[in-house]
Coordinates of C-alpha atoms in Angstrom, one line a residue:
M950 CA 75.5 99.8 68.1
S951 CA 79.1 100.5 69.5
I952 CA 80.7 103.7 68.2
G953 CA 84.0 103.1 70.0
N954 CA 84.4 106.8 70.6
L955 CA 82.3 108.4 73.5
G956 CA 82.9 111.9 72.4
Y957 CA 81.9 111.2 69.0
L958 CA 78.7 109.4 70.1
Y959 CA 77.8 112.2 72.4
Y960 CA 78.1 115.2 70.1
K961 CA 77.7 113.9 66.6
E962 CA 76.0 110.4 66.3
Y963 CA 73.6 111.3 69.2
Y964 CA 71.7 113.7 66.9
D965 CA 72.2 112.2 63.5
K966 CA 69.0 110.2 63.0
F967 CA 66.9 112.7 64.9
I968 CA 67.9 115.7 62.7
N969 CA 68.0 113.8 59.5
E970 CA 64.6 111.8 60.0
Y971 CA 62.7 112.7 63.2
K972 CA 62.9 116.4 63.2
T973 CA 61.8 116.8 59.5
S974 CA 59.0 114.3 59.7
E975 CA 55.4 115.3 60.8
N976 CA 54.5 111.7 61.6
I977 CA 56.8 111.1 64.4
S978 CA 55.2 111.5 67.9
D979 CA 56.7 112.9 71.0
K980 CA 56.7 109.5 72.5
E981 CA 58.8 108.2 69.6
K982 CA 61.2 111.1 70.0
N983 CA 61.6 110.5 73.7
E984 CA 62.2 106.7 73.2
Y985 CA 64.9 107.7 70.6
F986 CA 66.8 109.7 73.1
I987 CA 66.2 107.2 75.9
E988 CA 67.9 104.5 73.6
K989 CA 70.7 106.9 72.7
N990 CA 71.4 107.7 76.5
S991 CA 71.4 103.9 77.1
E992 CA 73.9 103.4 74.3
I993 CA 76.2 105.9 75.5
I994 CA 76.2 104.6 79.0
A995 CA 76.6 101.1 77.7
D996 CA 79.7 102.0 75.6
S997 CA 81.2 103.6 78.8
T998 CA 82.0 100.3 80.6
I999 CA 85.6 99.9 81.8
Y1000 CA 86.0 96.6 79.8
K1001 CA 85.1 98.2 76.5
N1002 CA 87.6 101.1 77.3
S1003 CA 90.3 98.9 78.8
E1004 CA 92.5 98.6 75.7
I1005 CA 93.2 102.5 75.5
I1006 CA 96.9 102.9 76.2
E1007 CA 97.7 106.0 78.2
D1008 CA 101.3 106.7 77.2
I1009 CA 100.8 110.3 77.9
E1010 CA 101.1 109.7 81.6
T1011 CA 104.6 108.1 81.1
N1012 CA 106.0 110.4 78.5
L1013 CA 104.9 113.9 79.5
Y1014 CA 104.0 114.0 83.2
T1015 CA 106.9 114.5 85.6
H1016 CA 104.5 114.8 88.5
K1017 CA 101.3 112.9 88.9
L1018 CA 98.3 113.0 91.4
Y1019 CA 95.7 110.2 91.5
F1020 CA 92.1 111.0 92.6
K1021 CA 89.2 108.8 92.9
T1022 CA 85.7 110.3 92.4
T1023 CA 83.1 110.0 95.0
Y1024 CA 79.2 110.0 94.9
P1025 CA 77.6 111.7 93.0
G1026 CA 80.4 112.0 90.5
L1027 CA 82.0 114.6 88.3
L1028 CA 80.7 117.3 86.0
I1029 CA 83.2 118.7 83.3
G1030 CA 82.6 120.7 80.3
T1031 CA 78.9 121.7 81.1
G1032 CA 79.5 125.0 79.2
Y1033 CA 79.7 123.1 75.9
S1034 CA 76.5 123.2 73.8
H1035 CA 74.4 120.0 74.1
I1036 CA 70.8 121.2 74.1
I1037 CA 67.9 120.0 72.2
K1038 CA 64.3 120.7 73.3
E1039 CA 63.2 117.1 73.9
K1040 CA 62.3 115.8 77.2
E1041 CA 64.6 112.7 77.4
A1042 CA 67.6 114.2 75.9
F1043 CA 70.8 115.0 77.9
K1044 CA 71.0 118.9 78.2
L1045 CA 74.5 119.6 79.4
G1046 CA 77.8 119.2 77.7
L1047 CA 80.6 117.0 78.8
E1048 CA 84.4 117.3 77.8
F1049 CA 86.0 114.5 75.9
D1050 CA 89.4 113.9 74.6
Y1051 CA 89.3 114.0 70.8
T1052 CA 91.5 111.0 70.4
T1053 CA 90.3 108.5 73.0
G1054 CA 86.8 109.6 73.2
L1055 CA 87.2 109.5 77.0
P1056 CA 86.2 112.3 79.5
I1057 CA 89.0 114.6 80.1
I1058 CA 89.8 117.7 82.3
N1059 CA 92.0 120.1 80.3
G1060 CA 94.9 121.9 81.6
S1061 CA 93.5 125.2 81.8
S1062 CA 90.7 124.0 83.9
V1063 CA 93.2 122.5 86.4
K1064 CA 95.4 125.6 86.3
G1065 CA 92.4 127.9 86.8
M1066 CA 91.1 126.0 89.7
L1067 CA 94.3 126.0 91.4
R1068 CA 95.0 129.6 90.7
S1069 CA 91.6 130.6 92.3
V1070 CA 93.1 130.1 95.8
F1071 CA 96.2 132.0 95.3
Y1072 CA 96.7 135.8 95.3
I1073 CA 94.7 137.8 92.6
K1074 CA 95.3 141.4 92.2
D1075 CA 91.8 142.4 92.0
D1076 CA 90.8 140.5 95.1
S1077 CA 89.5 142.5 98.1
E1078 CA 92.1 143.0 101.0
E1079 CA 89.9 140.6 103.0
L1080 CA 90.0 137.9 100.5
K1081 CA 93.5 138.2 99.9
E1082 CA 94.3 137.8 103.5
E1083 CA 91.9 134.6 103.7
K1084 CA 94.0 133.2 100.7
K1085 CA 97.3 134.0 102.2
T1086 CA 96.3 132.1 105.3
Y1087 CA 95.0 129.2 103.5
I1088 CA 98.1 128.7 101.7
K1089 CA 100.4 129.5 104.5
N1090 CA 98.5 126.6 106.5
I1091 CA 99.1 124.1 103.7
L1092 CA 102.8 125.0 103.5
K1093 CA 103.0 124.6 107.3
E1094 CA 101.6 121.1 107.0
L1095 CA 104.2 120.4 104.4
K1096 CA 107.1 121.5 107.0
I1097 CA 107.9 124.9 105.3
E1098 CA 109.6 127.0 108.0
N1099 CA 107.8 129.7 109.7
D1100 CA 110.5 132.2 109.2
Y1101 CA 110.2 131.7 105.5
L1102 CA 106.4 131.9 105.5
D1103 CA 106.3 135.2 107.4
K1104 CA 108.5 136.7 104.8
M1105 CA 106.8 135.0 101.8
D1106 CA 105.7 137.5 99.0
F1107 CA 102.3 135.8 97.9
E1108 CA 101.8 137.8 94.9
A1109 CA 105.3 136.8 93.8
L1110 CA 104.4 133.1 94.5
T1111 CA 101.3 133.4 92.3
Y1112 CA 103.1 135.0 89.4
S1113 CA 105.9 132.5 89.6
I1114 CA 103.7 129.4 89.4
F1115 CA 100.9 130.7 87.1
E1116 CA 102.2 133.5 85.1
G1117 CA 105.8 132.4 84.5
K1118 CA 107.3 135.7 86.0
Y1119 CA 109.5 136.4 89.0
K1120 CA 110.1 139.7 90.9
D1121 CA 113.6 141.0 90.7
K1122 CA 115.4 142.9 93.4
D1123 CA 113.9 146.2 92.0
D1124 CA 110.2 144.7 92.4
I1125 CA 109.9 144.4 88.6
Y1126 CA 108.4 141.2 87.2
K1127 CA 110.4 139.4 84.6
S1128 CA 109.9 136.4 82.4
I1129 CA 111.0 133.0 83.7
P1130 CA 112.8 131.0 80.9
L1131 CA 110.2 128.6 79.2
D1132 CA 112.1 125.6 80.4
K1133 CA 111.8 126.8 84.2
R1134 CA 108.1 127.1 84.2
D1135 CA 105.5 124.9 85.5
I1136 CA 103.2 123.2 83.0
F1137 CA 99.7 122.0 83.8
F1138 CA 98.7 119.1 81.4
G1139 CA 95.1 118.5 82.8
A1140 CA 93.7 115.1 83.9
T1141 CA 92.8 111.8 82.0
I1142 CA 90.9 108.8 83.4
D1143 CA 93.4 105.9 84.4
I1144 CA 91.5 102.8 83.0
N1145 CA 93.9 100.4 84.8
K1146 CA 93.5 101.9 88.1
T1147 CA 89.7 102.4 87.7
M1148 CA 89.4 98.7 86.9
K1149 CA 90.7 97.9 90.2
E1150 CA 88.1 100.1 91.8
K1151 CA 85.0 99.0 89.9
T1152 CA 82.8 95.9 90.2
D1153 CA 80.7 94.2 87.5
K1154 CA 77.7 96.1 89.1
D1155 CA 79.5 99.4 89.0
K1156 CA 81.3 99.0 85.6
Y1157 CA 80.4 102.3 84.0
L1158 CA 82.4 105.4 83.5
L1159 CA 79.3 107.5 82.6
G1160 CA 75.9 107.7 84.0
E1161 CA 72.8 109.9 84.0
D1162 CA 71.6 112.4 86.7
Y1163 CA 69.1 115.2 87.0
I1164 CA 69.1 118.8 88.3
T1165 CA 65.9 120.2 89.3
P1166 CA 65.9 123.9 89.4
H1167 CA 62.9 125.7 90.9
G1168 CA 61.1 129.0 90.8
T1169 CA 61.3 131.7 93.4
G1170 CA 58.9 132.9 96.0
E1171 CA 55.5 131.2 95.7
E1172 CA 56.3 129.3 92.7
K1173 CA 59.4 127.8 94.3
L1174 CA 57.9 124.3 94.9
K1175 CA 55.6 124.3 91.9
N1176 CA 56.1 122.8 88.5
P1177 CA 59.9 121.6 88.9
N1178 CA 61.7 121.1 85.6
P1179 CA 64.1 118.1 86.0
I1180 CA 67.2 118.5 83.6
K1181 CA 68.8 115.3 82.6
F1182 CA 72.5 115.2 82.1
L1183 CA 75.6 112.9 81.6
K1184 CA 78.1 112.7 84.3
V1185 CA 81.4 110.8 85.2
M1186 CA 80.4 108.2 87.7
P1187 CA 82.0 107.6 91.3
N1188 CA 85.0 105.3 91.7
V1189 CA 86.6 106.6 88.5
V1190 CA 90.4 107.2 88.9
W1191 CA 91.9 110.3 87.4
C1192 CA 95.6 111.1 86.9
F1193 CA 96.4 114.8 87.1
G1194 CA 99.6 115.6 85.1
F1195 CA 102.2 118.3 85.6
D1196 CA 105.7 119.2 84.7
L1197 CA 106.9 121.1 87.7
K1198 CA 109.9 123.0 88.4
D1199 CA 111.7 124.1 91.7
L1200 CA 110.6 127.6 92.6
Y1201 CA 113.7 129.6 93.0
N1202 CA 115.0 133.2 93.1
L1203 CA 116.8 133.9 89.7
E1204 CA 118.8 136.6 91.2
D1205 CA 120.6 134.5 93.9
K1206 CA 119.6 130.9 92.5
K1207 CA 118.4 130.0 96.0
T1208 CA 115.7 127.4 95.9
V1209 CA 112.7 128.3 98.0
I1210 CA 109.9 125.9 97.2
T1211 CA 110.7 122.6 95.4
K1212 CA 108.8 120.9 92.8
D1213 CA 107.8 118.1 95.1
I1214 CA 106.3 120.8 97.6
K1215 CA 104.4 122.1 94.8
Q1216 CA 102.9 118.7 94.0
K1217 CA 101.8 118.2 97.6
M1218 CA 100.4 121.7 97.8
F1219 CA 98.2 121.0 94.6
N1220 CA 97.2 117.8 95.9
N1221 CA 95.9 119.2 99.1
I1222 CA 94.1 122.1 97.1
I1223 CA 92.4 119.6 94.8
L1224 CA 91.1 117.5 97.8
D1225 CA 89.8 120.6 99.5
L1226 CA 88.0 122.2 96.6
G1227 CA 87.3 119.5 94.2
I1228 CA 87.0 120.4 90.3
G1229 CA 84.3 120.9 87.7
A1230 CA 80.7 122.2 88.1
K1231 CA 78.4 121.7 91.1
T1232 CA 81.2 121.1 93.6
N1233 CA 79.0 122.9 96.1
V1234 CA 76.5 120.0 96.0
G1235 CA 79.1 117.2 96.1
Y1236 CA 80.1 116.7 92.4
G1237 CA 83.8 116.9 91.6
R1238 CA 84.9 115.7 95.1
F1239 CA 87.6 113.1 95.6
D1240 CA 88.1 110.3 98.0
E1241 CA 90.5 111.5 100.5
K1242 CA 91.4 108.0 101.6
Y1243 CA 92.3 106.9 98.0
H1244 CA 96.0 106.1 97.5
V1245 CA 97.8 104.9 94.3
K1246 CA 97.7 101.1 94.1

């Protein structure tokens, strides 16, 4: 059965028969319940081939994004939207959420997630002084690689940099933050799967956008290696190309109109940060990392 919308299949149709028939019947065995979810899992993965999704037109990339960054997922893949509820107490059911675009049904990374990840490496008021210095050094090193002059970097106000990019505020000559006009603020649109570019990276044996995986949490102390409980979940597969979209503006001082960091420098800076940190859940064990050698084809 082909639903056509992966998000609908995962969050709605996935449970329908189970709730309406299996859960209310006393004659359904655990084996039948497990077989039901094994079939549903296979159905979702089967519907996620690049070929079935190749007719989706991604006009949003052309019409909204003034700046684009393309990244290709690496092994083991990408986890996004794990905080969404997708839990039912059946052994073979997928246990973690995944974020889908409502219209296309394809996985999506929303703009707030992209913005939040990028902001995490910039100055945050409540950070310890040690962490603030680490962040300053990190951003300064990126800007050095992008040929920003040392004289400017030595004088840079990193708090003001953070506020201008992420809060839409600038610091005036009296050190008071004021709002940047809406048309001068940076916009973070999020990321969508680029089907056409993904098709160039996939083979017939590697044709799926989605796949299954397991996390196996263990206890502590003497129980650490006893009775592991694998959690099955749905993930975005390796070799899937994402387009991160932005509407970036030159960063300038509104008092004297002097441009200090161009929108193209911002784009390159965000590119380096995403490659360094990855995005989504479980980046510490390899999920959400991107191929540093990939380039737009």
